[in-house]
Amino acid sequence: MSLFDRFKPRLVKLSPEQARRLAALTPPAPLHSTPLEAQPWAVVDVEATGLHPQKDQLLAIGAVALEGQIIPLGQGFECTLAANWSKPGPSVLIHGLSPSAVAKGTPPAEALLGFLEWLGGRPLLAFHASFDQAMLSRAIKLTLGLQWDAPFIDLAQVAPLLCPELATHNHSLDDWAGQFGLQTGERHNASADALLTAELALMLFSRARRQGLATPLALHEALVRWHRLQHQPRF
């Protein structure tokens, strides 16, 4: 099934040019056995009106490319989505996006098409990826009519998988960044958070290779096994 076949015109209103761009998108690539140091990734972070993916609204996307062991600066993606956000909640104290800044943002269809075009089918990395994945998937479905199912790897799970001896006292992105000596700088800005996440990924991928997890597929399979063990009943 092509991306255009999965586009539901009755759900959204796209211009003919936007529909053409939607049909031309590169489909998400599955995780495979490319060496970690050769795999292109997209490292993403999002900001939203709150922490509930099923009711809150996507406000901003920040992403950087990870090409093997290089983060090519200047080749990332950053966008604030336009929205009528008249009643900001506590989240504004975290991400700093004001209603006026959001009102001047990019129309959501253009923002999301731009992000998917930039992504180019690469697999994604995020910290606490379930939130980013849910927010993006819901916005893409509601705005573009596309059921988007790109693979994500969650570095919030990779870190304790690879460093169990450090997991007790390290939970947040800041915690793990500090553990590896990374400079946090400006935080809770989507692009800055994505860059810090990419730097953490380089540290973790180096450790993964030393532990014999040398490909995205091997790392994913190890995460599945680790997650299953975490949820086994303990007597």
PDB file of N, CA and C in Angstrom, residues 50-127:
ATOM      1  N   GLY A  50       0.445  20.094  26.550  1.00  0.00           N
ATOM      2  CA  GLY A  50       0.407  19.335  27.797  1.00  0.00           C
ATOM      3  C   GLY A  50       1.048  17.984  27.591  1.00  0.00           C
ATOM      4  N   LEU A  51       0.799  17.084  28.513  1.00  0.00           N
ATOM      5  CA  LEU A  51       1.451  15.777  28.502  1.00  0.00           C
ATOM      6  C   LEU A  51       0.512  14.639  28.135  1.00  0.00           C
ATOM      7  N   HIS A  52      -0.637  14.962  27.538  1.00  0.00           N
ATOM      8  CA  HIS A  52      -1.634  13.935  27.205  1.00  0.00           C
ATOM      9  C   HIS A  52      -1.789  13.861  25.687  1.00  0.00           C
ATOM     10  N   PRO A  53      -1.140  12.875  25.039  1.00  0.00           N
ATOM     11  CA  PRO A  53      -1.143  12.820  23.574  1.00  0.00           C
ATOM     12  C   PRO A  53      -2.526  12.720  22.942  1.00  0.00           C
ATOM     13  N   GLN A  54      -3.503  12.192  23.663  1.00  0.00           N
ATOM     14  CA  GLN A  54      -4.818  12.022  23.070  1.00  0.00           C
ATOM     15  C   GLN A  54      -5.692  13.270  23.139  1.00  0.00           C
ATOM     16  N   LYS A  55      -5.241  14.278  23.872  1.00  0.00           N
ATOM     17  CA  LYS A  55      -6.068  15.491  23.936  1.00  0.00           C
ATOM     18  C   LYS A  55      -5.264  16.779  23.758  1.00  0.00           C
ATOM     19  N   ASP A  56      -3.963  16.739  24.014  1.00  0.00           N
ATOM     20  CA  ASP A  56      -3.160  17.949  23.887  1.00  0.00           C
ATOM     21  C   ASP A  56      -2.692  18.142  22.452  1.00  0.00           C
ATOM     22  N   GLN A  57      -2.194  19.324  22.174  1.00  0.00           N
ATOM     23  CA  GLN A  57      -1.895  19.744  20.805  1.00  0.00           C
ATOM     24  C   GLN A  57      -0.389  19.897  20.602  1.00  0.00           C
ATOM     25  N   LEU A  58       0.071  19.423  19.459  1.00  0.00           N
ATOM     26  CA  LEU A  58       1.474  19.560  19.088  1.00  0.00           C
ATOM     27  C   LEU A  58       1.777  21.023  18.773  1.00  0.00           C
ATOM     28  N   LEU A  59       2.835  21.554  19.389  1.00  0.00           N
ATOM     29  CA  LEU A  59       3.181  22.959  19.198  1.00  0.00           C
ATOM     30  C   LEU A  59       4.485  23.156  18.423  1.00  0.00           C
ATOM     31  N   ALA A  60       5.450  22.279  18.616  1.00  0.00           N
ATOM     32  CA  ALA A  60       6.750  22.492  17.989  1.00  0.00           C
ATOM     33  C   ALA A  60       7.454  21.167  17.773  1.00  0.00           C
ATOM     34  N   ILE A  61       8.250  21.113  16.720  1.00  0.00           N
ATOM     35  CA  ILE A  61       9.082  19.955  16.403  1.00  0.00           C
ATOM     36  C   ILE A  61      10.520  20.442  16.257  1.00  0.00           C
ATOM     37  N   GLY A  62      11.425  19.761  16.921  1.00  0.00           N
ATOM     38  CA  GLY A  62      12.846  20.002  16.715  1.00  0.00           C
ATOM     39  C   GLY A  62      13.513  18.676  16.409  1.00  0.00           C
ATOM     40  N   ALA A  63      14.373  18.646  15.418  1.00  0.00           N
ATOM     41  CA  ALA A  63      15.025  17.392  15.048  1.00  0.00           C
ATOM     42  C   ALA A  63      16.408  17.678  14.487  1.00  0.00           C
ATOM     43  N   VAL A  64      17.315  16.743  14.719  1.00  0.00           N
ATOM     44  CA  VAL A  64      18.645  16.813  14.126  1.00  0.00           C
ATOM     45  C   VAL A  64      18.937  15.480  13.464  1.00  0.00           C
ATOM     46  N   ALA A  65      19.814  15.519  12.473  1.00  0.00           N
ATOM     47  CA  ALA A  65      20.247  14.296  11.807  1.00  0.00           C
ATOM     48  C   ALA A  65      21.425  13.706  12.574  1.00  0.00           C
ATOM     49  N   LEU A  66      21.493  12.387  12.562  1.00  0.00           N
ATOM     50  CA  LEU A  66      22.642  11.676  13.100  1.00  0.00           C
ATOM     51  C   LEU A  66      23.135  10.758  11.992  1.00  0.00           C
ATOM     52  N   GLU A  67      24.263  11.104  11.416  1.00  0.00           N
ATOM     53  CA  GLU A  67      24.820  10.364  10.283  1.00  0.00           C
ATOM     54  C   GLU A  67      26.019   9.573  10.776  1.00  0.00           C
ATOM     55  N   GLY A  68      25.788   8.306  11.098  1.00  0.00           N
ATOM     56  CA  GLY A  68      26.864   7.508  11.649  1.00  0.00           C
ATOM     57  C   GLY A  68      27.286   8.058  12.988  1.00  0.00           C
ATOM     58  N   GLN A  69      28.513   8.587  13.070  1.00  0.00           N
ATOM     59  CA  GLN A  69      29.019   9.153  14.309  1.00  0.00           C
ATOM     60  C   GLN A  69      29.152  10.670  14.232  1.00  0.00           C
ATOM     61  N   ILE A  70      28.402  11.277  13.317  1.00  0.00           N
ATOM     62  CA  ILE A  70      28.466  12.724  13.111  1.00  0.00           C
ATOM     63  C   ILE A  70      27.069  13.317  13.237  1.00  0.00           C
ATOM     64  N   ILE A  71      26.979  14.469  13.921  1.00  0.00           N
ATOM     65  CA  ILE A  71      25.753  15.261  13.966  1.00  0.00           C
ATOM     66  C   ILE A  71      25.984  16.463  13.058  1.00  0.00           C
ATOM     67  N   PRO A  72      25.489  16.433  11.815  1.00  0.00           N
ATOM     68  CA  PRO A  72      25.751  17.551  10.903  1.00  0.00           C
ATOM     69  C   PRO A  72      24.923  18.783  11.283  1.00  0.00           C
ATOM     70  N   LEU A  73      25.552  19.710  11.968  1.00  0.00           N
ATOM     71  CA  LEU A  73      24.844  20.909  12.398  1.00  0.00           C
ATOM     72  C   LEU A  73      24.430  21.726  11.178  1.00  0.00           C
ATOM     73  N   GLY A  74      23.288  22.394  11.277  1.00  0.00           N
ATOM     74  CA  GLY A  74      22.773  23.161  10.150  1.00  0.00           C
ATOM     75  C   GLY A  74      21.908  22.359   9.216  1.00  0.00           C
ATOM     76  N   GLN A  75      21.736  21.063   9.492  1.00  0.00           N
ATOM     77  CA  GLN A  75      20.908  20.220   8.638  1.00  0.00           C
ATOM     78  C   GLN A  75      19.715  19.664   9.403  1.00  0.00           C
ATOM     79  N   GLY A  76      19.338  20.327  10.473  1.00  0.00           N
ATOM     80  CA  GLY A  76      18.220  19.854  11.276  1.00  0.00           C
ATOM     81  C   GLY A  76      16.895  20.431  10.799  1.00  0.00           C
ATOM     82  N   PHE A  77      15.879  20.195  11.599  1.00  0.00           N
ATOM     83  CA  PHE A  77      14.530  20.675  11.303  1.00  0.00           C
ATOM     84  C   PHE A  77      13.975  21.319  12.562  1.00  0.00           C
ATOM     85  N   GLU A  78      13.386  22.493  12.404  1.00  0.00           N
ATOM     86  CA  GLU A  78      12.779  23.193  13.540  1.00  0.00           C
ATOM     87  C   GLU A  78      11.545  23.932  13.058  1.00  0.00           C
ATOM     88  N   CYS A  79      10.443  23.756  13.759  1.00  0.00           N
ATOM     89  CA  CYS A  79       9.221  24.407  13.313  1.00  0.00           C
ATOM     90  C   CYS A  79       8.243  24.539  14.478  1.00  0.00           C
ATOM     91  N   THR A  80       7.618  25.701  14.573  1.00  0.00           N
ATOM     92  CA  THR A  80       6.492  25.924  15.473  1.00  0.00           C
ATOM     93  C   THR A  80       5.217  25.844  14.656  1.00  0.00           C
ATOM     94  N   LEU A  81       4.247  25.071  15.128  1.00  0.00           N
ATOM     95  CA  LEU A  81       2.989  24.889  14.409  1.00  0.00           C
ATOM     96  C   LEU A  81       1.979  25.940  14.838  1.00  0.00           C
ATOM     97  N   ALA A  82       1.336  26.536  13.878  1.00  0.00           N
ATOM     98  CA  ALA A  82       0.308  27.528  14.188  1.00  0.00           C
ATOM     99  C   ALA A  82      -0.881  26.859  14.857  1.00  0.00           C
ATOM    100  N   ALA A  83      -1.410  27.520  15.871  1.00  0.00           N
ATOM    101  CA  ALA A  83      -2.576  26.979  16.572  1.00  0.00           C
ATOM    102  C   ALA A  83      -3.283  28.115  17.290  1.00  0.00           C
ATOM    103  N   ASN A  84      -4.569  27.933  17.514  1.00  0.00           N
ATOM    104  CA  ASN A  84      -5.349  28.857  18.325  1.00  0.00           C
ATOM    105  C   ASN A  84      -5.285  28.353  19.761  1.00  0.00           C
ATOM    106  N   TRP A  85      -4.332  28.826  20.495  1.00  0.00           N
ATOM    107  CA  TRP A  85      -4.030  28.325  21.842  1.00  0.00           C
ATOM    108  C   TRP A  85      -4.248  29.460  22.826  1.00  0.00           C
ATOM    109  N   SER A  86      -5.479  29.650  23.235  1.00  0.00           N
ATOM    110  CA  SER A  86      -5.844  30.827  24.029  1.00  0.00           C
ATOM    111  C   SER A  86      -5.689  30.624  25.524  1.00  0.00           C
ATOM    112  N   LYS A  87      -5.582  29.365  25.977  1.00  0.00           N
ATOM    113  CA  LYS A  87      -5.513  29.096  27.413  1.00  0.00           C
ATOM    114  C   LYS A  87      -4.285  28.243  27.727  1.00  0.00           C
ATOM    115  N   PRO A  88      -3.102  28.852  27.686  1.00  0.00           N
ATOM    116  CA  PRO A  88      -1.895  28.072  27.975  1.00  0.00           C
ATOM    117  C   PRO A  88      -1.893  27.567  29.404  1.00  0.00           C
ATOM    118  N   GLY A  89      -1.403  26.340  29.551  1.00  0.00           N
ATOM    119  CA  GLY A  89      -1.320  25.742  30.871  1.00  0.00           C
ATOM    120  C   GLY A  89       0.089  25.785  31.415  1.00  0.00           C
ATOM    121  N   PRO A  90       0.375  24.959  32.420  1.00  0.00           N
ATOM    122  CA  PRO A  90       1.700  24.965  33.047  1.00  0.00           C
ATOM    123  C   PRO A  90       2.839  24.633  32.089  1.00  0.00           C
ATOM    124  N   SER A  91       2.545  23.945  30.980  1.00  0.00           N
ATOM    125  CA  SER A  91       3.610  23.551  30.058  1.00  0.00           C
ATOM    126  C   SER A  91       4.350  24.749  29.471  1.00  0.00           C
ATOM    127  N   VAL A  92       3.694  25.918  29.420  1.00  0.00           N
ATOM    128  CA  VAL A  92       4.352  27.103  28.858  1.00  0.00           C
ATOM    129  C   VAL A  92       5.557  27.509  29.703  1.00  0.00           C
ATOM    130  N   LEU A  93       5.535  27.181  30.981  1.00  0.00           N
ATOM    131  CA  LEU A  93       6.668  27.489  31.849  1.00  0.00           C
ATOM    132  C   LEU A  93       7.864  26.603  31.523  1.00  0.00           C
ATOM    133  N   ILE A  94       7.611  25.472  30.871  1.00  0.00           N
ATOM    134  CA  ILE A  94       8.690  24.550  30.518  1.00  0.00           C
ATOM    135  C   ILE A  94       9.270  24.887  29.153  1.00  0.00           C
ATOM    136  N   HIS A  95       8.391  24.940  28.131  1.00  0.00           N
ATOM    137  CA  HIS A  95       8.924  25.135  26.784  1.00  0.00           C
ATOM    138  C   HIS A  95       9.005  26.598  26.361  1.00  0.00           C
ATOM    139  N   GLY A  96       8.323  27.504  27.080  1.00  0.00           N
ATOM    140  CA  GLY A  96       8.460  28.924  26.797  1.00  0.00           C
ATOM    141  C   GLY A  96       7.741  29.418  25.561  1.00  0.00           C
ATOM    142  N   LEU A  97       6.946  28.591  24.914  1.00  0.00           N
ATOM    143  CA  LEU A  97       6.207  29.030  23.732  1.00  0.00           C
ATOM    144  C   LEU A  97       4.963  29.796  24.177  1.00  0.00           C
ATOM    145  N   SER A  98       4.827  31.028  23.738  1.00  0.00           N
ATOM    146  CA  SER A  98       3.686  31.853  24.095  1.00  0.00           C
ATOM    147  C   SER A  98       2.568  31.692  23.076  1.00  0.00           C
ATOM    148  N   PRO A  99       1.324  32.005  23.448  1.00  0.00           N
ATOM    149  CA  PRO A  99       0.233  31.959  22.471  1.00  0.00           C
ATOM    150  C   PRO A  99       0.503  32.808  21.236  1.00  0.00           C
ATOM    151  N   SER A 100       1.167  33.952  21.405  1.00  0.00           N
ATOM    152  CA  SER A 100       1.436  34.808  20.252  1.00  0.00           C
ATOM    153  C   SER A 100       2.440  34.159  19.309  1.00  0.00           C
ATOM    154  N   ALA A 101       3.446  33.485  19.874  1.00  0.00           N
ATOM    155  CA  ALA A 101       4.423  32.797  19.029  1.00  0.00           C
ATOM    156  C   ALA A 101       3.774  31.644  18.280  1.00  0.00           C
ATOM    157  N   VAL A 102       2.885  30.921  18.959  1.00  0.00           N
ATOM    158  CA  VAL A 102       2.196  29.799  18.319  1.00  0.00           C
ATOM    159  C   VAL A 102       1.260  30.300  17.221  1.00  0.00           C
ATOM    160  N   ALA A 103       0.580  31.417  17.468  1.00  0.00           N
ATOM    161  CA  ALA A 103      -0.341  31.970  16.466  1.00  0.00           C
ATOM    162  C   ALA A 103       0.386  32.358  15.187  1.00  0.00           C
ATOM    163  N   LYS A 104       1.667  32.695  15.287  1.00  0.00           N
ATOM    164  CA  LYS A 104       2.452  33.091  14.117  1.00  0.00           C
ATOM    165  C   LYS A 104       3.201  31.918  13.478  1.00  0.00           C
ATOM    166  N   GLY A 105       2.933  30.718  13.959  1.00  0.00           N
ATOM    167  CA  GLY A 105       3.659  29.558  13.474  1.00  0.00           C
ATOM    168  C   GLY A 105       3.251  29.138  12.067  1.00  0.00           C
ATOM    169  N   THR A 106       3.863  28.069  11.612  1.00  0.00           N
ATOM    170  CA  THR A 106       3.597  27.513  10.285  1.00  0.00           C
ATOM    171  C   THR A 106       2.292  26.733  10.302  1.00  0.00           C
ATOM    172  N   PRO A 107       1.446  26.862   9.266  1.00  0.00           N
ATOM    173  CA  PRO A 107       0.230  26.050   9.212  1.00  0.00           C
ATOM    174  C   PRO A 107       0.571  24.569   9.396  1.00  0.00           C
ATOM    175  N   PRO A 108      -0.221  23.844  10.198  1.00  0.00           N
ATOM    176  CA  PRO A 108       0.144  22.470  10.548  1.00  0.00           C
ATOM    177  C   PRO A 108       0.420  21.550   9.359  1.00  0.00           C
ATOM    178  N   ALA A 109      -0.381  21.624   8.303  1.00  0.00           N
ATOM    179  CA  ALA A 109      -0.142  20.739   7.153  1.00  0.00           C
ATOM    180  C   ALA A 109       1.229  21.003   6.545  1.00  0.00           C
ATOM    181  N   GLU A 110       1.594  22.281   6.414  1.00  0.00           N
ATOM    182  CA  GLU A 110       2.908  22.613   5.863  1.00  0.00           C
ATOM    183  C   GLU A 110       4.023  22.162   6.801  1.00  0.00           C
ATOM    184  N   ALA A 111       3.824  22.375   8.106  1.00  0.00           N
ATOM    185  CA  ALA A 111       4.847  21.988   9.078  1.00  0.00           C
ATOM    186  C   ALA A 111       5.077  20.481   9.060  1.00  0.00           C
ATOM    187  N   LEU A 112       4.008  19.714   9.057  1.00  0.00           N
ATOM    188  CA  LEU A 112       4.145  18.262   9.125  1.00  0.00           C
ATOM    189  C   LEU A 112       4.652  17.679   7.811  1.00  0.00           C
ATOM    190  N   LEU A 113       4.200  18.223   6.686  1.00  0.00           N
ATOM    191  CA  LEU A 113       4.756  17.780   5.409  1.00  0.00           C
ATOM    192  C   LEU A 113       6.250  18.092   5.343  1.00  0.00           C
ATOM    193  N   GLY A 114       6.616  19.282   5.792  1.00  0.00           N
ATOM    194  CA  GLY A 114       8.029  19.638   5.800  1.00  0.00           C
ATOM    195  C   GLY A 114       8.852  18.697   6.661  1.00  0.00           C
ATOM    196  N   PHE A 115       8.315  18.333   7.815  1.00  0.00           N
ATOM    197  CA  PHE A 115       9.025  17.412   8.698  1.00  0.00           C
ATOM    198  C   PHE A 115       9.180  16.039   8.035  1.00  0.00           C
ATOM    199  N   LEU A 116       8.112  15.513   7.462  1.00  0.00           N
ATOM    200  CA  LEU A 116       8.184  14.191   6.837  1.00  0.00           C
ATOM    201  C   LEU A 116       9.098  14.189   5.622  1.00  0.00           C
ATOM    202  N   GLU A 117       9.121  15.279   4.876  1.00  0.00           N
ATOM    203  CA  GLU A 117      10.053  15.382   3.749  1.00  0.00           C
ATOM    204  C   GLU A 117      11.496  15.418   4.244  1.00  0.00           C
ATOM    205  N   TRP A 118      11.735  16.190   5.305  1.00  0.00           N
ATOM    206  CA  TRP A 118      13.077  16.234   5.884  1.00  0.00           C
ATOM    207  C   TRP A 118      13.482  14.858   6.413  1.00  0.00           C
ATOM    208  N   LEU A 119      12.533  14.156   7.026  1.00  0.00           N
ATOM    209  CA  LEU A 119      12.817  12.862   7.634  1.00  0.00           C
ATOM    210  C   LEU A 119      13.301  11.848   6.602  1.00  0.00           C
ATOM    211  N   GLY A 120      12.663  11.828   5.456  1.00  0.00           N
ATOM    212  CA  GLY A 120      13.117  10.959   4.381  1.00  0.00           C
ATOM    213  C   GLY A 120      13.062   9.476   4.685  1.00  0.00           C
ATOM    214  N   GLY A 121      12.199   9.044   5.572  1.00  0.00           N
ATOM    215  CA  GLY A 121      12.060   7.623   5.855  1.00  0.00           C
ATOM    216  C   GLY A 121      13.039   7.078   6.882  1.00  0.00           C
ATOM    217  N   ARG A 122      13.902   7.938   7.462  1.00  0.00           N
ATOM    218  CA  ARG A 122      14.870   7.455   8.445  1.00  0.00           C
ATOM    219  C   ARG A 122      14.177   7.006   9.731  1.00  0.00           C
ATOM    220  N   PRO A 123      14.719   6.005  10.423  1.00  0.00           N
ATOM    221  CA  PRO A 123      14.203   5.675  11.755  1.00  0.00           C
ATOM    222  C   PRO A 123      14.509   6.801  12.728  1.00  0.00           C
ATOM    223  N   LEU A 124      13.786   6.822  13.833  1.00  0.00           N
ATOM    224  CA  LEU A 124      13.874   7.939  14.764  1.00  0.00           C
ATOM    225  C   LEU A 124      14.397   7.506  16.122  1.00  0.00           C
ATOM    226  N   LEU A 125      15.051   8.449  16.765  1.00  0.00           N
ATOM    227  CA  LEU A 125      15.475   8.319  18.153  1.00  0.00           C
ATOM    228  C   LEU A 125      14.844   9.444  18.953  1.00  0.00           C
ATOM    229  N   ALA A 126      14.473   9.137  20.190  1.00  0.00           N
ATOM    230  CA  ALA A 126      13.950  10.164  21.085  1.00  0.00           C
ATOM    231  C   ALA A 126      14.178   9.699  22.509  1.00  0.00           C
ATOM    232  N   PHE A 127      14.064  10.615  23.455  1.00  0.00           N
ATOM    233  CA  PHE A 127      14.130  10.276  24.873  1.00  0.00           C
ATOM    234  C   PHE A 127      12.710  10.324  25.410  1.00  0.00           C
TER     235      PHE A 127
END
